[in-house]
Amino acid sequence: MELHVITNGDMLLEHWERIPQFINEIDFLHIREQSKTANELFTIVNMLLEKGVPANKVIINDRLDLALVMDVYGIQLGYRSIPLSVVTQKQIFEHLQVGKSVHDVEEAIRAEDEGADYLLFGHVFSTNSKKGLPPRGVQSLHAVVQSVDIPVVAIGGITPLNVGEVVANGAKGIAIMSPIWNTKNPLQLINEYRNASHL
Ligand SMILES: Cc1nc(C(=O)O)sc1CCOP(=O)(O)O
């Protein structure tokens, strides 16, 4: 199972400093800081790379400019981003892995047709990170997985208690945000996710 960690948009310095402690145990780190300027993000990503975070584990949300300049693994596109087809049609972006955030089967099929390398689907369970919005549920996750050939990573409300169900419904991986920043022991939490995903 791929384990993706998403920054929470409001990271304290202690959160950034914690990343090198667990980066070896996760597969990808998504920098999702929607209210930061390109300049702030440039500084943050540089700091992470200098502290030993491998560029091939970094995915930058929304900012194609930064993903290219920082030469990271990938770009995560959402509804507010530049259109997916624009990125996938241009050869100069070929080395970037392109993820698209989707919320139903129709969006998933369109994203695959337009050349996405993988999908992020959510939110699967209710979570404080998406307050007031109804969760999509594991049946919808299953339907999305069945509708495309590209990998689907599930997001939203995923805990060690429900990760088994998420994997059983065909997710190639999971993405977590609040659980990792709220715990004092990220390594133990990661272990819990890994162990529970094998059940
Ligand atoms: C950042 C994000 N995107 C989602 C989507 O559905 O696209 S759900 C979500 C929040 C992640 O939740 P948690 O804190 O429970 O891991």
PDB file of C-alpha atoms and ligand atoms in Angstrom:
ATOM      1  CA  MET A   1       0.000   0.000   0.000  1.00  0.00           C
ATOM      2  CA  GLU A   2       1.240   3.461  -0.891  1.00  0.00           C
ATOM      3  CA  LEU A   3       1.156   5.899   1.990  1.00  0.00           C
ATOM      4  CA  HIS A   4       0.779   9.567   1.070  1.00  0.00           C
ATOM      5  CA  VAL A   5       1.015  12.322   3.684  1.00  0.00           C
ATOM      6  CA  ILE A   6      -0.605  15.702   2.954  1.00  0.00           C
ATOM      7  CA  THR A   7       0.446  18.942   4.626  1.00  0.00           C
ATOM      8  CA  ASN A   8      -2.462  20.629   6.368  1.00  0.00           C
ATOM      9  CA  GLY A   9      -2.275  24.135   4.931  1.00  0.00           C
ATOM     10  CA  ASP A  10      -1.454  25.597   8.293  1.00  0.00           C
ATOM     11  CA  MET A  11       1.777  23.877   9.227  1.00  0.00           C
ATOM     12  CA  LEU A  12       3.701  25.053  12.264  1.00  0.00           C
ATOM     13  CA  LEU A  13       7.496  25.050  12.188  1.00  0.00           C
ATOM     14  CA  GLU A  14       7.498  21.955  14.419  1.00  0.00           C
ATOM     15  CA  HIS A  15       5.400  20.128  11.809  1.00  0.00           C
ATOM     16  CA  TRP A  16       7.857  20.885   9.017  1.00  0.00           C
ATOM     17  CA  GLU A  17      10.743  19.849  11.262  1.00  0.00           C
ATOM     18  CA  ARG A  18       9.107  16.494  11.970  1.00  0.00           C
ATOM     19  CA  ILE A  19       8.968  15.436   8.314  1.00  0.00           C
ATOM     20  CA  PRO A  20      12.593  14.141   8.039  1.00  0.00           C
ATOM     21  CA  GLN A  21      11.864  11.818  11.010  1.00  0.00           C
ATOM     22  CA  PHE A  22       9.259   9.842   9.088  1.00  0.00           C
ATOM     23  CA  ILE A  23       9.937  10.501   5.390  1.00  0.00           C
ATOM     24  CA  ASN A  24      11.656   7.101   4.983  1.00  0.00           C
ATOM     25  CA  GLU A  25       8.510   5.334   6.171  1.00  0.00           C
ATOM     26  CA  ILE A  26       6.116   6.988   3.729  1.00  0.00           C
ATOM     27  CA  ASP A  27       5.915   6.937  -0.055  1.00  0.00           C
ATOM     28  CA  PHE A  28       4.905  10.504  -0.925  1.00  0.00           C
ATOM     29  CA  LEU A  29       4.640  13.896   0.737  1.00  0.00           C
ATOM     30  CA  HIS A  30       2.081  16.290  -0.781  1.00  0.00           C
ATOM     31  CA  ILE A  31       2.795  19.954  -0.220  1.00  0.00           C
ATOM     32  CA  ARG A  32      -0.719  21.418  -0.060  1.00  0.00           C
ATOM     33  CA  GLU A  33      -0.435  24.949   1.267  1.00  0.00           C
ATOM     34  CA  GLN A  34      -3.072  26.833  -0.652  1.00  0.00           C
ATOM     35  CA  SER A  35      -2.693  30.190   1.044  1.00  0.00           C
ATOM     36  CA  LYS A  36       1.094  30.413   0.717  1.00  0.00           C
ATOM     37  CA  THR A  37       2.839  32.396  -1.982  1.00  0.00           C
ATOM     38  CA  ALA A  38       5.066  30.752  -4.578  1.00  0.00           C
ATOM     39  CA  ASN A  39       8.014  32.362  -2.839  1.00  0.00           C
ATOM     40  CA  GLU A  40       7.081  30.914   0.569  1.00  0.00           C
ATOM     41  CA  LEU A  41       6.564  27.496  -0.970  1.00  0.00           C
ATOM     42  CA  PHE A  42       9.864  27.671  -2.802  1.00  0.00           C
ATOM     43  CA  THR A  43      11.629  28.343   0.514  1.00  0.00           C
ATOM     44  CA  ILE A  44       9.773  25.523   2.283  1.00  0.00           C
ATOM     45  CA  VAL A  45      10.444  22.904  -0.383  1.00  0.00           C
ATOM     46  CA  ASN A  46      14.103  23.905  -0.578  1.00  0.00           C
ATOM     47  CA  MET A  47      14.378  23.557   3.192  1.00  0.00           C
ATOM     48  CA  LEU A  48      12.847  20.064   3.029  1.00  0.00           C
ATOM     49  CA  LEU A  49      15.182  18.968   0.233  1.00  0.00           C
ATOM     50  CA  GLU A  50      18.169  20.303   2.173  1.00  0.00           C
ATOM     51  CA  LYS A  51      17.071  18.304   5.213  1.00  0.00           C
ATOM     52  CA  GLY A  52      17.160  15.126   3.176  1.00  0.00           C
ATOM     53  CA  VAL A  53      13.609  14.751   1.899  1.00  0.00           C
ATOM     54  CA  PRO A  54      14.054  13.082  -1.513  1.00  0.00           C
ATOM     55  CA  ALA A  55      12.623  15.104  -4.406  1.00  0.00           C
ATOM     56  CA  ASN A  56      11.179  11.886  -5.824  1.00  0.00           C
ATOM     57  CA  LYS A  57       8.858  11.638  -2.822  1.00  0.00           C
ATOM     58  CA  VAL A  58       7.504  15.171  -3.148  1.00  0.00           C
ATOM     59  CA  ILE A  59       4.228  16.006  -4.878  1.00  0.00           C
ATOM     60  CA  ILE A  60       3.225  19.645  -5.115  1.00  0.00           C
ATOM     61  CA  ASN A  61      -0.438  20.527  -5.016  1.00  0.00           C
ATOM     62  CA  ASP A  62      -1.738  22.864  -7.699  1.00  0.00           C
ATOM     63  CA  ARG A  63       1.482  24.788  -8.457  1.00  0.00           C
ATOM     64  CA  LEU A  64       2.839  23.486 -11.740  1.00  0.00           C
ATOM     65  CA  ASP A  65       5.459  26.239 -11.775  1.00  0.00           C
ATOM     66  CA  LEU A  66       6.970  25.066  -8.497  1.00  0.00           C
ATOM     67  CA  ALA A  67       6.769  21.377  -9.368  1.00  0.00           C
ATOM     68  CA  LEU A  68       8.826  22.099 -12.487  1.00  0.00           C
ATOM     69  CA  VAL A  69      11.308  24.452 -10.878  1.00  0.00           C
ATOM     70  CA  MET A  70      11.894  22.132  -7.907  1.00  0.00           C
ATOM     71  CA  ASP A  71      12.081  19.056 -10.154  1.00  0.00           C
ATOM     72  CA  VAL A  72       9.905  16.988  -7.826  1.00  0.00           C
ATOM     73  CA  TYR A  73       8.088  13.721  -8.472  1.00  0.00           C
ATOM     74  CA  GLY A  74       4.676  15.070  -9.303  1.00  0.00           C
ATOM     75  CA  ILE A  75       1.883  17.590  -9.397  1.00  0.00           C
ATOM     76  CA  GLN A  76      -1.565  17.156  -7.816  1.00  0.00           C
ATOM     77  CA  LEU A  77      -4.296  18.969  -9.714  1.00  0.00           C
ATOM     78  CA  GLY A  78      -7.672  19.901  -8.235  1.00  0.00           C
ATOM     79  CA  TYR A  79     -10.679  21.891  -9.367  1.00  0.00           C
ATOM     80  CA  ARG A  80      -8.858  25.179  -8.907  1.00  0.00           C
ATOM     81  CA  SER A  81      -5.787  24.082 -10.878  1.00  0.00           C
ATOM     82  CA  ILE A  82      -4.738  24.517 -14.492  1.00  0.00           C
ATOM     83  CA  PRO A  83      -6.695  21.990 -16.632  1.00  0.00           C
ATOM     84  CA  LEU A  84      -5.314  18.447 -16.540  1.00  0.00           C
ATOM     85  CA  SER A  85      -5.341  18.089 -20.345  1.00  0.00           C
ATOM     86  CA  VAL A  86      -3.092  21.130 -20.732  1.00  0.00           C
ATOM     87  CA  VAL A  87      -0.454  19.479 -18.546  1.00  0.00           C
ATOM     88  CA  THR A  88      -0.671  16.006 -20.074  1.00  0.00           C
ATOM     89  CA  GLN A  89      -0.622  17.235 -23.685  1.00  0.00           C
ATOM     90  CA  LYS A  90       2.647  19.125 -23.405  1.00  0.00           C
ATOM     91  CA  GLN A  91       5.819  17.092 -23.816  1.00  0.00           C
ATOM     92  CA  ILE A  92       7.824  19.419 -21.581  1.00  0.00           C
ATOM     93  CA  PHE A  93       5.830  18.115 -18.584  1.00  0.00           C
ATOM     94  CA  GLU A  94       6.296  14.451 -19.516  1.00  0.00           C
ATOM     95  CA  HIS A  95       8.684  13.647 -16.651  1.00  0.00           C
ATOM     96  CA  LEU A  96       6.150  14.851 -14.049  1.00  0.00           C
ATOM     97  CA  GLN A  97       3.684  12.383 -12.570  1.00  0.00           C
ATOM     98  CA  VAL A  98       0.257  13.956 -12.728  1.00  0.00           C
ATOM     99  CA  GLY A  99      -2.403  13.222 -10.116  1.00  0.00           C
ATOM    100  CA  LYS A 100      -5.986  14.447 -10.308  1.00  0.00           C
ATOM    101  CA  SER A 101      -8.360  14.835  -7.369  1.00  0.00           C
ATOM    102  CA  VAL A 102     -11.768  13.352  -8.199  1.00  0.00           C
ATOM    103  CA  HIS A 103     -15.016  12.864  -6.341  1.00  0.00           C
ATOM    104  CA  ASP A 104     -17.072  10.478  -8.486  1.00  0.00           C
ATOM    105  CA  VAL A 105     -16.927   7.951 -11.327  1.00  0.00           C
ATOM    106  CA  GLU A 106     -17.596  10.514 -14.035  1.00  0.00           C
ATOM    107  CA  GLU A 107     -14.691  12.721 -12.950  1.00  0.00           C
ATOM    108  CA  ALA A 108     -12.472   9.656 -12.613  1.00  0.00           C
ATOM    109  CA  ILE A 109     -13.157   8.446 -16.161  1.00  0.00           C
ATOM    110  CA  ARG A 110     -12.611  11.927 -17.571  1.00  0.00           C
ATOM    111  CA  ALA A 111      -9.303  12.300 -15.684  1.00  0.00           C
ATOM    112  CA  GLU A 112      -8.071   8.947 -16.973  1.00  0.00           C
ATOM    113  CA  ASP A 113      -9.086   9.872 -20.536  1.00  0.00           C
ATOM    114  CA  GLU A 114      -7.207  13.147 -20.181  1.00  0.00           C
ATOM    115  CA  GLY A 115      -4.020  11.358 -19.178  1.00  0.00           C
ATOM    116  CA  ALA A 116      -3.813  11.449 -15.370  1.00  0.00           C
ATOM    117  CA  ASP A 117      -1.228   9.019 -13.971  1.00  0.00           C
ATOM    118  CA  TYR A 118      -3.212   8.392 -10.785  1.00  0.00           C
ATOM    119  CA  LEU A 119      -6.305   9.633  -8.957  1.00  0.00           C
ATOM    120  CA  LEU A 120      -6.922  10.884  -5.461  1.00  0.00           C
ATOM    121  CA  PHE A 121     -10.494  10.028  -4.478  1.00  0.00           C
ATOM    122  CA  GLY A 122     -12.324  11.373  -1.463  1.00  0.00           C
ATOM    123  CA  HIS A 123     -13.358  12.097   0.988  1.00  0.00           C
ATOM    124  CA  VAL A 124     -14.150   8.487   1.788  1.00  0.00           C
ATOM    125  CA  PHE A 125     -15.116   8.881   5.463  1.00  0.00           C
ATOM    126  CA  SER A 126     -16.317  11.895   7.381  1.00  0.00           C
ATOM    127  CA  THR A 127     -13.468  13.996   8.688  1.00  0.00           C
ATOM    128  CA  ASN A 128     -12.994  17.325  10.420  1.00  0.00           C
ATOM    129  CA  SER A 129     -10.751  18.246   7.506  1.00  0.00           C
ATOM    130  CA  LYS A 130     -13.879  18.364   5.286  1.00  0.00           C
ATOM    131  CA  LYS A 131     -16.506  19.556   7.733  1.00  0.00           C
ATOM    132  CA  GLY A 132     -20.148  19.630   6.654  1.00  0.00           C
ATOM    133  CA  LEU A 133     -19.599  17.712   3.432  1.00  0.00           C
ATOM    134  CA  PRO A 134     -21.064  14.190   3.197  1.00  0.00           C
ATOM    135  CA  PRO A 135     -18.485  11.411   2.874  1.00  0.00           C
ATOM    136  CA  ARG A 136     -18.511   9.402  -0.365  1.00  0.00           C
ATOM    137  CA  GLY A 137     -18.163   5.989   1.275  1.00  0.00           C
ATOM    138  CA  VAL A 138     -16.263   2.832   0.355  1.00  0.00           C
ATOM    139  CA  GLN A 139     -18.884   1.744  -2.211  1.00  0.00           C
ATOM    140  CA  SER A 140     -18.123   4.887  -4.226  1.00  0.00           C
ATOM    141  CA  LEU A 141     -14.418   4.211  -3.826  1.00  0.00           C
ATOM    142  CA  HIS A 142     -14.996   0.714  -5.178  1.00  0.00           C
ATOM    143  CA  ALA A 143     -17.008   2.068  -8.129  1.00  0.00           C
ATOM    144  CA  VAL A 144     -14.235   4.536  -8.991  1.00  0.00           C
ATOM    145  CA  VAL A 145     -11.560   1.824  -8.767  1.00  0.00           C
ATOM    146  CA  GLN A 146     -13.618  -0.381 -11.103  1.00  0.00           C
ATOM    147  CA  SER A 147     -14.168   2.409 -13.616  1.00  0.00           C
ATOM    148  CA  VAL A 148     -10.493   3.143 -14.392  1.00  0.00           C
ATOM    149  CA  ASP A 149      -7.205   1.314 -14.982  1.00  0.00           C
ATOM    150  CA  ILE A 150      -4.966   3.902 -13.307  1.00  0.00           C
ATOM    151  CA  PRO A 151      -4.212   3.676  -9.562  1.00  0.00           C
ATOM    152  CA  VAL A 152      -6.627   5.232  -7.091  1.00  0.00           C
ATOM    153  CA  VAL A 153      -5.410   6.661  -3.792  1.00  0.00           C
ATOM    154  CA  ALA A 154      -8.128   7.146  -1.169  1.00  0.00           C
ATOM    155  CA  ILE A 155      -8.306  10.199   1.083  1.00  0.00           C
ATOM    156  CA  GLY A 156     -10.412  11.567   3.913  1.00  0.00           C
ATOM    157  CA  GLY A 157     -11.053  10.192   7.376  1.00  0.00           C
ATOM    158  CA  ILE A 158      -8.796   7.175   6.895  1.00  0.00           C
ATOM    159  CA  THR A 159      -7.559   5.690  10.175  1.00  0.00           C
ATOM    160  CA  PRO A 160      -5.808   2.441  11.149  1.00  0.00           C
ATOM    161  CA  LEU A 161      -9.293   1.127  11.972  1.00  0.00           C
ATOM    162  CA  ASN A 162     -10.752   1.552   8.478  1.00  0.00           C
ATOM    163  CA  VAL A 163      -7.654   1.305   6.261  1.00  0.00           C
ATOM    164  CA  GLY A 164      -8.214  -2.446   5.769  1.00  0.00           C
ATOM    165  CA  GLU A 165     -11.631  -1.772   4.254  1.00  0.00           C
ATOM    166  CA  VAL A 166     -10.157   0.911   1.989  1.00  0.00           C
ATOM    167  CA  VAL A 167      -7.495  -1.449   0.641  1.00  0.00           C
ATOM    168  CA  ALA A 168     -10.046  -4.261   0.290  1.00  0.00           C
ATOM    169  CA  ASN A 169     -12.069  -1.960  -1.958  1.00  0.00           C
ATOM    170  CA  GLY A 170      -9.193  -1.618  -4.381  1.00  0.00           C
ATOM    171  CA  ALA A 171      -7.316   1.526  -3.339  1.00  0.00           C
ATOM    172  CA  LYS A 172      -3.652   1.337  -4.322  1.00  0.00           C
ATOM    173  CA  GLY A 173      -2.855   3.659  -1.466  1.00  0.00           C
ATOM    174  CA  ILE A 174      -4.129   6.073   1.138  1.00  0.00           C
ATOM    175  CA  ALA A 175      -3.499   9.736   1.803  1.00  0.00           C
ATOM    176  CA  ILE A 176      -3.684  11.095   5.324  1.00  0.00           C
ATOM    177  CA  MET A 177      -3.621  14.629   6.625  1.00  0.00           C
ATOM    178  CA  SER A 178      -4.864  15.423  10.148  1.00  0.00           C
ATOM    179  CA  PRO A 179      -3.922  12.090  11.814  1.00  0.00           C
ATOM    180  CA  ILE A 180      -0.212  12.501  11.137  1.00  0.00           C
ATOM    181  CA  TRP A 181      -0.017  16.122  12.311  1.00  0.00           C
ATOM    182  CA  ASN A 182      -2.125  15.459  15.403  1.00  0.00           C
ATOM    183  CA  THR A 183      -0.049  12.590  16.742  1.00  0.00           C
ATOM    184  CA  LYS A 184       3.041  12.895  18.915  1.00  0.00           C
ATOM    185  CA  ASN A 185       4.380   9.649  17.499  1.00  0.00           C
ATOM    186  CA  PRO A 186       4.183   9.615  13.705  1.00  0.00           C
ATOM    187  CA  LEU A 187       6.349   6.500  13.353  1.00  0.00           C
ATOM    188  CA  GLN A 188       4.038   4.473  15.564  1.00  0.00           C
ATOM    189  CA  LEU A 189       0.987   5.765  13.687  1.00  0.00           C
ATOM    190  CA  ILE A 190       2.534   4.864  10.324  1.00  0.00           C
ATOM    191  CA  ASN A 191       3.231   1.371  11.667  1.00  0.00           C
ATOM    192  CA  GLU A 192      -0.388   1.061  12.713  1.00  0.00           C
ATOM    193  CA  TYR A 193      -1.561   1.973   9.209  1.00  0.00           C
ATOM    194  CA  ARG A 194       0.922  -0.427   7.610  1.00  0.00           C
ATOM    195  CA  ASN A 195       0.041  -3.328   9.910  1.00  0.00           C
ATOM    196  CA  ALA A 196      -3.695  -2.790   9.553  1.00  0.00           C
ATOM    197  CA  SER A 197      -3.489  -2.587   5.761  1.00  0.00           C
ATOM    198  CA  HIS A 198      -2.107  -6.144   5.602  1.00  0.00           C
ATOM    199  CA  LEU A 199      -5.012  -7.671   7.515  1.00  0.00           C
TER     200      LEU A 199
HETATM  201  C1  LIG B   1      -7.171  17.359   1.724  1.00  0.00           C
HETATM  202  C2  LIG B   1      -8.322  16.502   1.459  1.00  0.00           C
HETATM  203  N1  LIG B   1      -8.819  16.331   0.190  1.00  0.00           N
HETATM  204  C3  LIG B   1      -9.877  15.538   0.176  1.00  0.00           C
HETATM  205  C4  LIG B   1     -10.644  15.208  -1.053  1.00  0.00           C
HETATM  206  O1  LIG B   1     -11.696  14.615  -0.944  1.00  0.00           O
HETATM  207  O2  LIG B   1     -10.154  15.529  -2.151  1.00  0.00           O
HETATM  208  S1  LIG B   1     -10.292  14.968   1.709  1.00  0.00           S
HETATM  209  C5  LIG B   1      -9.038  15.811   2.439  1.00  0.00           C
HETATM  210  C6  LIG B   1      -8.780  15.832   3.902  1.00  0.00           C
HETATM  211  C7  LIG B   1      -7.961  14.694   4.411  1.00  0.00           C
HETATM  212  O3  LIG B   1      -8.590  14.212   5.503  1.00  0.00           O
HETATM  213  P1  LIG B   1      -7.906  13.672   6.846  1.00  0.00           P
HETATM  214  O4  LIG B   1      -7.453  14.874   7.616  1.00  0.00           O
HETATM  215  O5  LIG B   1      -9.066  12.989   7.502  1.00  0.00           O
HETATM  216  O6  LIG B   1      -6.793  12.748   6.483  1.00  0.00           O
END
